[in-house]
Tab-separated table of C-alpha atoms and ligand atoms in Angstrom:
chain	number	residue	atom	x	y	z
P	1	MET	CA	0.000	0.000	0.000
P	2	LYS	CA	1.414	3.386	-0.968
P	3	THR	CA	0.479	6.365	1.140
P	4	PRO	CA	0.081	9.563	-0.858
P	5	HIS	CA	2.966	11.936	-0.319
P	6	THR	CA	2.615	15.386	1.101
P	7	SER	CA	5.056	17.691	-0.624
P	8	THR	CA	8.017	18.671	1.506
P	9	LEU	CA	6.991	22.289	1.015
P	10	ALA	CA	3.521	21.811	2.498
P	11	LEU	CA	4.842	19.569	5.247
P	12	ALA	CA	7.584	22.004	6.269
P	13	ALA	CA	5.080	24.834	6.645
P	14	ARG	CA	3.284	22.908	9.395
P	15	PHE	CA	6.170	23.251	11.855
P	16	PRO	CA	7.082	26.298	13.972
P	17	ASP	CA	10.486	27.905	13.633
P	18	THR	CA	11.429	26.779	17.149
P	19	PHE	CA	11.061	23.101	16.187
P	20	LEU	CA	14.224	21.021	16.541
P	21	TRP	CA	15.093	18.529	13.799
P	22	GLY	CA	17.711	15.897	14.339
P	23	VAL	CA	19.193	12.498	13.613
P	24	ALA	CA	19.952	9.877	16.256
P	25	THR	CA	22.452	7.101	16.959
P	26	SER	CA	23.787	5.257	20.001
P	27	SER	CA	27.291	4.408	21.132
P	28	PHE	CA	27.324	0.613	20.876
P	29	GLN	CA	25.535	0.624	17.536
P	30	ILE	CA	28.061	2.823	15.714
P	31	GLU	CA	31.286	3.397	17.631
P	32	GLY	CA	33.362	0.231	17.261
P	33	ALA	CA	36.832	0.589	18.863
P	34	ALA	CA	35.490	-1.847	21.422
P	35	ARG	CA	38.808	-2.591	23.082
P	36	GLU	CA	40.799	0.553	22.392
P	37	ASP	CA	42.126	3.377	24.512
P	38	GLY	CA	41.245	1.718	27.772
P	39	LYS	CA	37.540	1.176	27.118
P	40	GLY	CA	36.002	-1.390	29.469
P	41	GLU	CA	33.764	-4.271	28.456
P	42	SER	CA	30.031	-3.573	28.183
P	43	ILE	CA	27.210	-6.071	28.643
P	44	TRP	CA	26.643	-5.937	24.882
P	45	ASP	CA	30.296	-6.816	24.169
P	46	ARG	CA	29.827	-9.861	26.386
P	47	PHE	CA	26.350	-10.772	25.134
P	48	CYS	CA	27.439	-10.816	21.485
P	49	GLN	CA	29.935	-13.585	22.308
P	50	GLN	CA	27.134	-16.010	23.139
P	51	PRO	CA	26.440	-18.259	20.169
P	52	GLY	CA	23.074	-17.770	18.522
P	53	VAL	CA	21.930	-14.575	20.205
P	54	ILE	CA	22.757	-12.181	17.343
P	55	ALA	CA	21.009	-13.104	14.080
P	56	ASP	CA	24.094	-12.785	11.879
P	57	GLY	CA	26.605	-13.744	14.580
P	58	SER	CA	28.067	-10.248	14.512
P	59	ASN	CA	29.181	-7.888	17.277
P	60	GLY	CA	30.055	-4.246	17.933
P	61	ASP	CA	33.834	-4.562	17.602
P	62	VAL	CA	33.966	-2.404	14.478
P	63	ALA	CA	30.332	-1.391	13.941
P	64	CYS	CA	30.429	1.782	11.803
P	65	ASP	CA	33.945	2.567	13.026
P	66	HIS	CA	32.586	5.923	14.156
P	67	VAL	CA	35.336	6.478	16.730
P	68	HIS	CA	37.892	6.601	13.919
P	69	ARG	CA	35.689	8.534	11.524
P	70	LEU	CA	34.315	11.162	13.868
P	71	GLU	CA	35.189	14.294	11.893
P	72	ALA	CA	33.803	12.958	8.625
P	73	ASP	CA	30.644	11.774	10.388
P	74	LEU	CA	30.150	15.198	11.976
P	75	ASP	CA	30.485	16.781	8.539
P	76	LEU	CA	27.924	14.309	7.273
P	77	ILE	CA	25.448	15.247	10.011
P	78	ALA	CA	25.954	18.943	9.336
P	79	SER	CA	25.470	18.395	5.593
P	80	LEU	CA	21.958	17.075	6.212
P	81	GLY	CA	20.775	20.471	7.417
P	82	VAL	CA	19.504	19.191	10.793
P	83	GLY	CA	19.765	21.315	13.935
P	84	CYS	CA	20.663	18.595	16.370
P	85	TYR	CA	22.382	15.259	16.900
P	86	ARG	CA	21.269	12.689	19.468
P	87	PHE	CA	24.046	10.335	20.584
P	88	SER	CA	24.933	8.338	23.652
P	89	ILE	CA	27.997	7.984	25.806
P	90	SER	CA	29.387	4.506	26.288
P	91	TRP	CA	29.684	4.313	30.066
P	92	PRO	CA	32.511	1.703	29.985
P	93	ARG	CA	34.465	3.893	27.548
P	94	VAL	CA	34.669	6.681	30.112
P	95	GLN	CA	34.627	4.531	33.274
P	96	PRO	CA	35.765	1.001	32.397
P	97	LEU	CA	34.409	-0.676	35.532
P	98	GLY	CA	31.375	1.578	36.066
P	99	HIS	CA	32.902	2.700	39.341
P	100	GLY	CA	36.280	4.039	40.328
P	101	ALA	CA	38.733	5.469	37.814
P	102	TRP	CA	37.705	7.612	34.844
P	103	ASN	CA	39.223	6.893	31.461
P	104	GLU	CA	40.537	10.180	30.097
P	105	ALA	CA	41.122	8.751	26.618
P	106	GLY	CA	37.416	7.863	26.479
P	107	PHE	CA	36.360	11.291	27.621
P	108	ALA	CA	38.690	12.817	25.024
P	109	PHE	CA	36.630	11.199	22.279
P	110	TYR	CA	33.378	12.723	23.574
P	111	GLU	CA	35.163	16.035	24.074
P	112	ARG	CA	35.953	16.053	20.349
P	113	LEU	CA	32.372	15.034	19.585
P	114	VAL	CA	30.781	17.759	21.702
P	115	GLU	CA	33.174	20.426	20.416
P	116	GLY	CA	32.732	19.201	16.855
P	117	LEU	CA	28.973	19.646	17.136
P	118	ARG	CA	29.379	23.140	18.556
P	119	ALA	CA	31.803	24.120	15.834
P	120	ARG	CA	29.181	23.096	13.287
P	121	GLY	CA	26.359	24.929	15.041
P	122	LEU	CA	24.588	21.694	15.996
P	123	LYS	CA	22.729	21.147	19.243
P	124	ALA	CA	23.608	18.046	21.241
P	125	PHE	CA	21.159	15.587	22.826
P	126	LEU	CA	23.330	13.391	25.026
P	127	THR	CA	22.061	10.047	26.382
P	128	LEU	CA	23.800	8.562	29.408
P	129	ASN	CA	22.482	5.016	29.106
P	130	HIS	CA	21.665	3.559	25.718
P	131	TRP	CA	22.047	0.031	27.137
P	132	ASP	CA	25.820	-0.562	27.178
P	133	LEU	CA	26.232	-1.001	30.929
P	134	PRO	CA	29.775	-1.814	32.100
P	135	GLN	CA	30.057	-5.621	32.379
P	136	ALA	CA	31.858	-5.197	35.712
P	137	LEU	CA	28.647	-3.768	37.169
P	138	GLN	CA	26.590	-6.593	35.670
P	139	ASP	CA	28.909	-8.983	37.475
P	140	ARG	CA	27.779	-7.298	40.692
P	141	GLY	CA	24.066	-7.632	39.841
P	142	GLY	CA	23.613	-5.020	37.121
P	143	TRP	CA	20.514	-2.850	37.263
P	144	ALA	CA	18.910	-5.275	39.704
P	145	ALA	CA	21.469	-4.165	42.323
P	146	ARG	CA	20.751	-0.980	44.223
P	147	GLU	CA	24.400	0.067	44.150
P	148	THR	CA	24.171	0.499	40.369
P	149	VAL	CA	21.877	3.462	41.059
P	150	GLU	CA	24.604	5.168	43.077
P	151	HIS	CA	27.266	4.381	40.458
P	152	PHE	CA	25.055	5.749	37.703
P	153	VAL	CA	24.458	9.025	39.521
P	154	ARG	CA	28.210	9.457	40.024
P	155	TYR	CA	28.848	8.733	36.339
P	156	ALA	CA	26.080	11.157	35.336
P	157	ARG	CA	27.526	13.925	37.525
P	158	GLU	CA	30.963	13.493	36.006
P	159	VAL	CA	29.584	13.626	32.455
P	160	ALA	CA	27.494	16.684	33.325
P	161	ARG	CA	30.433	18.385	35.019
P	162	ARG	CA	32.411	18.046	31.804
P	163	PHE	CA	29.749	18.559	29.152
P	164	GLY	CA	26.606	19.874	30.890
P	165	SER	CA	27.091	23.480	29.789
P	166	ARG	CA	27.881	22.543	26.198
P	167	VAL	CA	25.034	20.173	25.394
P	168	ASP	CA	21.402	21.090	25.017
P	169	ALA	CA	19.877	18.094	26.724
P	170	ILE	CA	20.862	15.114	28.822
P	171	THR	CA	18.737	11.972	28.742
P	172	THR	CA	19.210	9.577	31.626
P	173	HIS	CA	17.949	6.355	30.055
P	174	ASN	CA	16.922	5.234	26.605
P	175	GLU	CA	13.884	2.952	26.720
P	176	PRO	CA	13.885	1.474	30.237
P	177	TRP	CA	11.205	-1.022	29.094
P	178	VAL	CA	13.667	-2.567	26.639
P	179	VAL	CA	16.428	-2.887	29.224
P	180	ALA	CA	14.044	-4.398	31.758
P	181	VAL	CA	11.865	-6.642	29.594
P	182	LEU	CA	13.996	-7.623	26.591
P	183	GLY	CA	17.203	-7.722	28.623
P	184	ASN	CA	16.064	-9.164	31.943
P	185	GLU	CA	12.754	-10.950	31.392
P	186	GLN	CA	12.847	-12.262	27.830
P	187	GLY	CA	16.630	-12.455	27.707
P	188	ILE	CA	16.830	-11.664	23.999
P	189	PHE	CA	18.954	-8.559	24.662
P	190	ALA	CA	21.933	-8.126	26.996
P	191	PRO	CA	22.427	-9.233	29.699
P	192	GLY	CA	20.230	-12.163	28.612
P	193	ILE	CA	18.422	-12.805	31.901
P	194	LYS	CA	14.998	-14.467	31.931
P	195	ASP	CA	13.286	-13.608	35.180
P	196	ARG	CA	10.201	-11.470	35.828
P	197	ARG	CA	11.245	-10.468	39.307
P	198	THR	CA	14.628	-9.263	38.079
P	199	MET	CA	12.866	-7.363	35.305
P	200	LEU	CA	10.722	-5.464	37.808
P	201	GLN	CA	13.637	-4.614	40.091
P	202	VAL	CA	15.668	-3.465	37.100
P	203	ALA	CA	12.833	-1.241	35.870
P	204	HIS	CA	12.471	0.272	39.324
P	205	HIS	CA	16.176	0.996	39.682
P	206	LEU	CA	16.314	2.567	36.228
P	207	LEU	CA	13.528	4.937	37.236
P	208	VAL	CA	15.037	5.685	40.652
P	209	SER	CA	18.433	6.400	39.105
P	210	HIS	CA	16.731	8.693	36.596
P	211	GLY	CA	15.108	10.754	39.356
P	212	ALA	CA	18.204	10.758	41.548
P	213	THR	CA	20.276	11.960	38.579
P	214	LEU	CA	17.900	14.837	37.871
P	215	ARG	CA	18.101	15.957	41.500
P	216	ALA	CA	21.893	15.681	41.617
P	217	LEU	CA	22.486	17.461	38.307
P	218	ARG	CA	20.161	20.306	39.213
P	219	GLN	CA	21.885	20.646	42.557
P	220	ASP	CA	25.189	20.835	40.704
P	221	GLY	CA	23.759	23.665	38.587
P	222	CYS	CA	23.772	21.720	35.309
P	223	PRO	CA	22.168	24.020	32.707
P	224	ALA	CA	21.202	21.288	30.193
P	225	LYS	CA	17.576	20.209	29.859
P	226	LEU	CA	17.021	16.898	31.619
P	227	GLY	CA	14.674	14.059	30.711
P	228	ILE	CA	14.146	10.405	29.870
P	229	VAL	CA	13.263	8.547	26.661
P	230	LEU	CA	10.442	5.991	26.580
P	231	ASN	CA	9.632	3.576	23.766
P	232	LEU	CA	5.905	3.649	23.244
P	233	ALA	CA	3.671	1.922	20.734
P	234	HIS	CA	0.090	2.623	19.803
P	235	ILE	CA	-1.882	-0.295	21.245
P	236	VAL	CA	-5.377	-1.254	20.116
P	237	PRO	CA	-7.573	-4.342	20.656
P	238	ALA	CA	-7.930	-6.798	17.764
P	239	SER	CA	-11.723	-6.609	18.169
P	240	PRO	CA	-14.310	-5.093	20.516
P	241	LEU	CA	-14.491	-8.435	22.393
P	242	PRO	CA	-13.863	-7.903	26.121
P	243	ALA	CA	-10.863	-10.284	26.109
P	244	ASP	CA	-9.167	-8.313	23.339
P	245	GLU	CA	-9.975	-5.002	25.043
P	246	ALA	CA	-8.496	-6.316	28.273
P	247	ALA	CA	-5.335	-7.444	26.472
P	248	ALA	CA	-4.876	-4.005	24.923
P	249	ASP	CA	-5.376	-2.352	28.278
P	250	HIS	CA	-2.860	-4.701	29.882
P	251	GLY	CA	-0.317	-4.005	27.150
P	252	ASP	CA	-0.792	-0.274	27.648
P	253	ALA	CA	-0.339	-0.685	31.405
P	254	THR	CA	2.854	-2.777	31.212
P	255	GLY	CA	4.416	-0.902	28.295
P	256	ARG	CA	3.429	2.720	28.869
P	257	ARG	CA	1.848	3.372	32.247
P	258	TRP	CA	4.311	1.264	34.265
P	259	TYR	CA	6.892	3.902	33.321
P	260	ALA	CA	4.908	7.087	32.711
P	261	ASP	CA	2.652	6.851	35.789
P	262	PRO	CA	5.529	6.796	38.288
P	263	LEU	CA	7.361	9.512	36.318
P	264	PHE	CA	4.380	11.852	36.344
P	265	LYS	CA	2.121	10.641	39.140
P	266	GLY	CA	4.605	9.040	41.504
P	267	GLU	CA	2.810	5.678	41.578
P	268	TYR	CA	2.752	2.360	39.751
P	269	PRO	CA	-0.547	1.340	38.093
P	270	PRO	CA	-2.477	-0.267	40.986
P	271	GLU	CA	-3.912	-3.139	38.919
P	272	LEU	CA	-0.403	-4.276	37.999
P	273	VAL	CA	0.844	-3.939	41.556
P	274	ALA	CA	-1.911	-6.393	42.486
P	275	GLU	CA	-1.041	-8.710	39.600
P	276	TYR	CA	2.715	-8.751	40.286
P	277	GLY	CA	2.206	-9.533	43.969
P	278	ALA	CA	5.356	-11.078	45.427
P	279	ASP	CA	7.339	-10.194	42.299
P	280	MET	CA	6.946	-6.479	43.050
P	281	PRO	CA	10.317	-4.750	43.310
P	282	HIS	CA	11.803	-3.640	46.571
P	283	ILE	CA	10.896	0.045	46.890
P	284	GLU	CA	12.735	2.172	49.435
P	285	PRO	CA	11.064	5.053	51.249
P	286	GLY	CA	11.265	8.184	49.094
P	287	ASP	CA	11.782	6.268	45.833
P	288	MET	CA	8.448	7.198	44.274
P	289	ASP	CA	9.035	10.888	45.044
P	290	LEU	CA	12.468	10.706	43.481
P	291	ILE	CA	11.086	9.074	40.332
P	292	ALA	CA	8.482	11.820	39.985
P	293	THR	CA	11.096	14.610	39.963
P	294	PRO	CA	9.870	17.071	37.296
P	295	MET	CA	11.537	16.753	33.898
P	296	ASP	CA	12.347	19.381	31.284
P	297	TYR	CA	11.266	17.154	28.406
P	298	LEU	CA	9.981	13.683	27.655
P	299	GLY	CA	11.547	11.752	24.789
P	300	VAL	CA	9.288	9.368	22.866
P	301	ASN	CA	10.527	6.682	20.485
P	302	TYR	CA	7.730	5.514	18.188
P	303	TYR	CA	7.910	2.763	15.613
P	304	MET	CA	4.661	0.821	15.360
P	305	ARG	CA	1.129	-0.102	16.262
P	306	ILE	CA	0.487	-3.217	18.316
P	307	VAL	CA	-2.817	-5.036	17.942
P	308	ALA	CA	-3.582	-6.993	21.120
P	309	ARG	CA	-5.405	-10.328	21.257
P	310	GLY	CA	-7.043	-11.779	24.331
P	311	ASP	CA	-5.798	-15.282	23.547
P	312	GLY	CA	-2.217	-14.095	23.925
P	313	GLN	CA	-1.360	-14.934	20.315
P	314	PRO	CA	0.536	-12.334	18.300
P	315	TRP	CA	-1.478	-10.453	15.693
P	316	ASP	CA	0.443	-10.615	12.444
P	317	PRO	CA	0.056	-7.350	10.497
P	318	ALA	CA	1.333	-8.848	7.239
P	319	ALA	CA	-1.280	-11.620	7.405
P	320	HIS	CA	-3.903	-8.875	7.698
P	321	GLY	CA	-2.616	-7.097	4.621
P	322	ARG	CA	-1.088	-4.295	6.658
P	323	PRO	CA	2.223	-2.739	5.583
P	324	VAL	CA	5.255	-3.764	7.622
P	325	SER	CA	8.875	-2.678	7.788
P	326	ASP	CA	11.793	-5.079	7.437
P	327	MET	CA	11.512	-5.687	11.200
P	328	GLY	CA	7.971	-6.997	10.679
P	329	TRP	CA	6.655	-3.977	12.607
P	330	GLU	CA	3.365	-2.555	11.371
P	331	ILE	CA	3.701	0.841	9.714
P	332	TYR	CA	0.987	2.955	11.245
P	333	PRO	CA	1.673	6.714	11.234
P	334	ARG	CA	-1.707	7.680	12.705
P	335	GLY	CA	-0.747	5.773	15.830
P	336	LEU	CA	1.903	8.377	16.544
P	337	THR	CA	-0.718	11.132	16.639
P	338	GLU	CA	-2.981	8.980	18.801
P	339	LEU	CA	-0.178	8.100	21.192
P	340	LEU	CA	0.849	11.743	21.614
P	341	ARG	CA	-2.750	12.750	22.271
P	342	LEU	CA	-3.039	9.984	24.841
P	343	LEU	CA	0.084	11.160	26.679
P	344	HIS	CA	-1.234	14.708	26.626
P	345	ARG	CA	-4.623	13.573	27.925
P	346	ASP	CA	-3.210	11.464	30.756
P	347	TYR	CA	-0.362	13.632	31.972
P	348	ARG	CA	-1.080	17.257	31.038
P	349	ASP	CA	-2.320	17.858	34.578
P	350	HIS	CA	0.690	16.043	36.014
P	351	GLY	CA	3.484	18.222	34.723
P	352	LEU	CA	3.927	16.755	31.226
P	353	PRO	CA	6.824	18.768	29.735
P	354	PRO	CA	7.362	19.327	26.005
P	355	ILE	CA	7.712	16.028	24.134
P	356	TYR	CA	10.495	15.320	21.669
P	357	ILE	CA	10.218	12.444	19.243
P	358	THR	CA	13.710	11.138	19.944
P	359	GLU	CA	13.461	8.199	17.528
P	360	ASN	CA	11.280	7.310	14.572
P	361	GLY	CA	12.205	5.564	11.365
P	362	GLY	CA	12.085	2.299	9.474
P	363	ALA	CA	14.242	-0.623	8.424
P	364	PHE	CA	13.823	-1.551	4.767
P	365	PRO	CA	15.683	-3.929	2.449
P	366	ASP	CA	17.436	-1.124	0.581
P	367	ALA	CA	18.669	-1.948	-2.875
P	368	THR	CA	21.869	-0.250	-3.975
P	369	THR	CA	22.115	0.550	-7.675
P	370	ASP	CA	25.368	2.052	-8.911
P	371	GLY	CA	26.084	3.344	-5.437
P	372	HIS	CA	22.647	4.940	-5.134
P	373	VAL	CA	19.901	3.870	-2.696
P	374	GLN	CA	16.445	4.933	-3.808
P	375	ASP	CA	14.682	4.127	-0.520
P	376	ASP	CA	11.163	5.236	-1.379
P	377	ASP	CA	9.711	3.113	1.448
P	378	ARG	CA	11.713	5.045	3.995
P	379	ILE	CA	10.781	8.380	2.451
P	380	ALA	CA	7.105	7.408	2.672
P	381	TYR	CA	7.607	6.271	6.260
P	382	LEU	CA	9.246	9.546	7.291
P	383	ASN	CA	6.817	11.684	5.338
P	384	THR	CA	3.708	10.117	6.832
P	385	HIS	CA	5.085	10.009	10.374
P	386	ILE	CA	6.257	13.612	10.279
P	387	SER	CA	2.757	14.516	9.053
P	388	ALA	CA	1.397	12.614	12.047
P	389	VAL	CA	3.598	14.738	14.323
P	390	ALA	CA	2.188	17.866	12.688
P	391	ASP	CA	-1.331	16.532	13.341
P	392	ALA	CA	-0.454	16.200	17.028
P	393	LEU	CA	0.873	19.765	17.052
P	394	ASP	CA	-2.424	20.900	15.524
P	395	ALA	CA	-4.238	19.031	18.283
P	396	GLY	CA	-2.367	21.065	20.892
P	397	VAL	CA	0.237	18.544	22.048
P	398	PRO	CA	3.386	20.402	23.176
P	399	LEU	CA	6.123	19.104	20.872
P	400	GLY	CA	9.689	20.349	20.723
P	401	GLY	CA	11.359	18.288	18.036
P	402	TYR	CA	11.703	15.191	15.875
P	403	MET	CA	14.760	12.979	15.370
P	404	VAL	CA	15.159	10.312	12.724
P	405	TRP	CA	16.377	6.859	13.677
P	406	SER	CA	18.945	6.630	12.337
P	407	LEU	CA	21.705	8.794	10.940
P	408	MET	CA	23.255	5.706	9.366
P	409	ASP	CA	22.861	1.944	9.079
P	410	ASN	CA	24.262	0.338	12.193
P	411	PHE	CA	24.325	-2.646	14.561
P	412	GLU	CA	20.651	-3.348	15.168
P	413	TRP	CA	21.098	-5.321	18.418
P	414	ALA	CA	19.909	-8.935	18.164
P	415	SER	CA	19.273	-8.420	14.425
P	416	GLY	CA	22.935	-7.617	13.826
P	417	TYR	CA	23.763	-5.663	10.669
P	418	ALA	CA	21.033	-7.193	8.528
P	419	LYS	CA	18.414	-4.564	9.346
P	420	ARG	CA	19.144	-1.122	7.950
P	421	PHE	CA	17.550	1.943	9.560
P	422	GLY	CA	19.915	4.609	8.233
P	423	ILE	CA	19.137	7.540	5.983
P	424	VAL	CA	22.820	7.111	5.145
P	425	HIS	CA	23.921	3.763	3.730
P	426	VAL	CA	26.950	2.049	5.250
P	427	ASP	CA	28.926	-0.427	3.161
P	428	TYR	CA	30.230	-2.726	5.891
P	429	ALA	CA	33.068	-4.032	3.725
P	430	THR	CA	34.565	-0.588	3.133
P	431	LEU	CA	32.682	1.428	5.801
P	432	THR	CA	31.851	3.971	3.113
P	433	ARG	CA	28.878	6.206	3.931
P	434	THR	CA	26.459	7.154	1.146
P	435	PRO	CA	23.408	9.324	1.798
P	436	LYS	CA	20.266	7.543	0.584
P	437	ALA	CA	17.410	9.272	-1.248
P	438	SER	CA	15.719	9.666	2.155
P	439	ALA	CA	18.633	11.780	3.385
P	440	HIS	CA	18.183	14.096	0.403
P	441	TRP	CA	14.458	14.144	1.052
P	442	LEU	CA	15.050	15.225	4.677
P	443	THR	CA	17.465	17.934	3.576
P	444	ASP	CA	14.851	19.163	1.138
P	445	LEU	CA	12.226	19.283	3.892
P	446	LEU	CA	14.547	21.218	6.175
P	447	ARG	CA	15.469	23.672	3.433
P	448	HIS	CA	11.783	24.417	2.865
P	449	TRP	CA	11.224	24.739	6.590
P	450	LYS	CA	14.045	27.254	6.899
P	451	GLU	CA	12.747	29.184	3.886
P	452	THR	CA	9.235	29.251	5.374
P	453	HIS	CA	10.525	30.935	8.494
P	454	HIS	CA	13.227	33.121	7.092
P	455	ALA	CA	11.638	34.279	3.864
J	1	FCB	C1	15.025	1.387	19.533
J	1	FCB	C2	16.435	1.642	20.029
J	1	FCB	C3	17.411	2.008	18.953
J	1	FCB	C4	17.170	1.240	17.677
J	1	FCB	C5	15.716	1.284	17.279
J	1	FCB	C6	15.405	0.589	15.992
J	1	FCB	O1	14.389	0.532	20.422
J	1	FCB	O2	16.434	2.686	20.978
J	1	FCB	O3	18.693	1.821	19.477
J	1	FCB	O4	17.658	-0.016	17.772
J	1	FCB	O5	14.927	0.765	18.300
């Protein structure tokens, strides 16, 4: 199914001049240099060594070799015409064990990155935890151990002390649901643990460390905006049958409200507290207050709609004739508008700050012809989802920006290098970067947007 295109001109005119446009990446997915300059081992370095867990048997040793190609990659970002770059710091690169000594060679890399962005007039959205926890901390219990909270706050303060006045925003965690559920309950992501109780304690500690970090950084006078990034889908029942409705509600509670309710209301959804019973995490006095520390922004990563069935079976979009990306995720732009309206409805009276779409994009089986990638699927994906963001703006949702996942093809976790999300193609044999048609499309959109506001 082809969705009709809005012209970039008309689309650009729907966004205010204050809107922030960006591209996103994360450390483990692009950096490589996994054992250089004193970097410590991360849980993803370790996880990738287990046979069978990464679809193509690959790892992050080289990835996009970003550490060695920083200047050229910064030029590439600037050439797109975006106003901002979202990246993450590899905690074990700057503190190999996650506690104790700092690694100055690791910090030097991020120093060049932050200064390189400034020199090019780009804003920086820095993420502290995009999943690559130091393995040494995992050996002591990882996010399930309370002490990891204290170590994280110390790490965050050190990063903020060095970079806090030169970056626009600091995100504590990227997608706590993924770390907790995929990493510690389903075990398909690092650290590969399969235990519901661990999952719940991990989720709680991620949230506590988020709140404690906000308090500490504000106390330190950190001028950057502070927030968290949640991955949220648009969830609907497969039918009006009560069982399907209940499944959708449960999915919304475990995926969205388990994180957003404590962040904005200082409490976990009561029906899930009852359901989890003895598996409920250990909560210390004051934790819920800490978690609900006001944020300067909320980051939302949106990729798909989920259709929930009461019988627990997955609903296969392709079997229902619905368009899917190369990940098998249903392409459903309207869901982004609906999701944003839902967040606004539920949390506007609970201090909901401006929302940034910190990730959105699609994996597609790009075909390269004579060095050119005409990725029309991705252009359609971006076009329709950016239109959906404009619809949410029209509906009064406070939105500050939109960032494409991803700047370039990279290591897509358990899928390895087979799934390509980039608007820039990466040839993994030569590591050559080539902007795809979607990159040119984005540049076109941004040019029109600038012209609209500076005509
Ligand atoms: C998100 C992750 C990001 C990327 C996209 C496709 O869950 O934050 O690193 O893998 O999915």
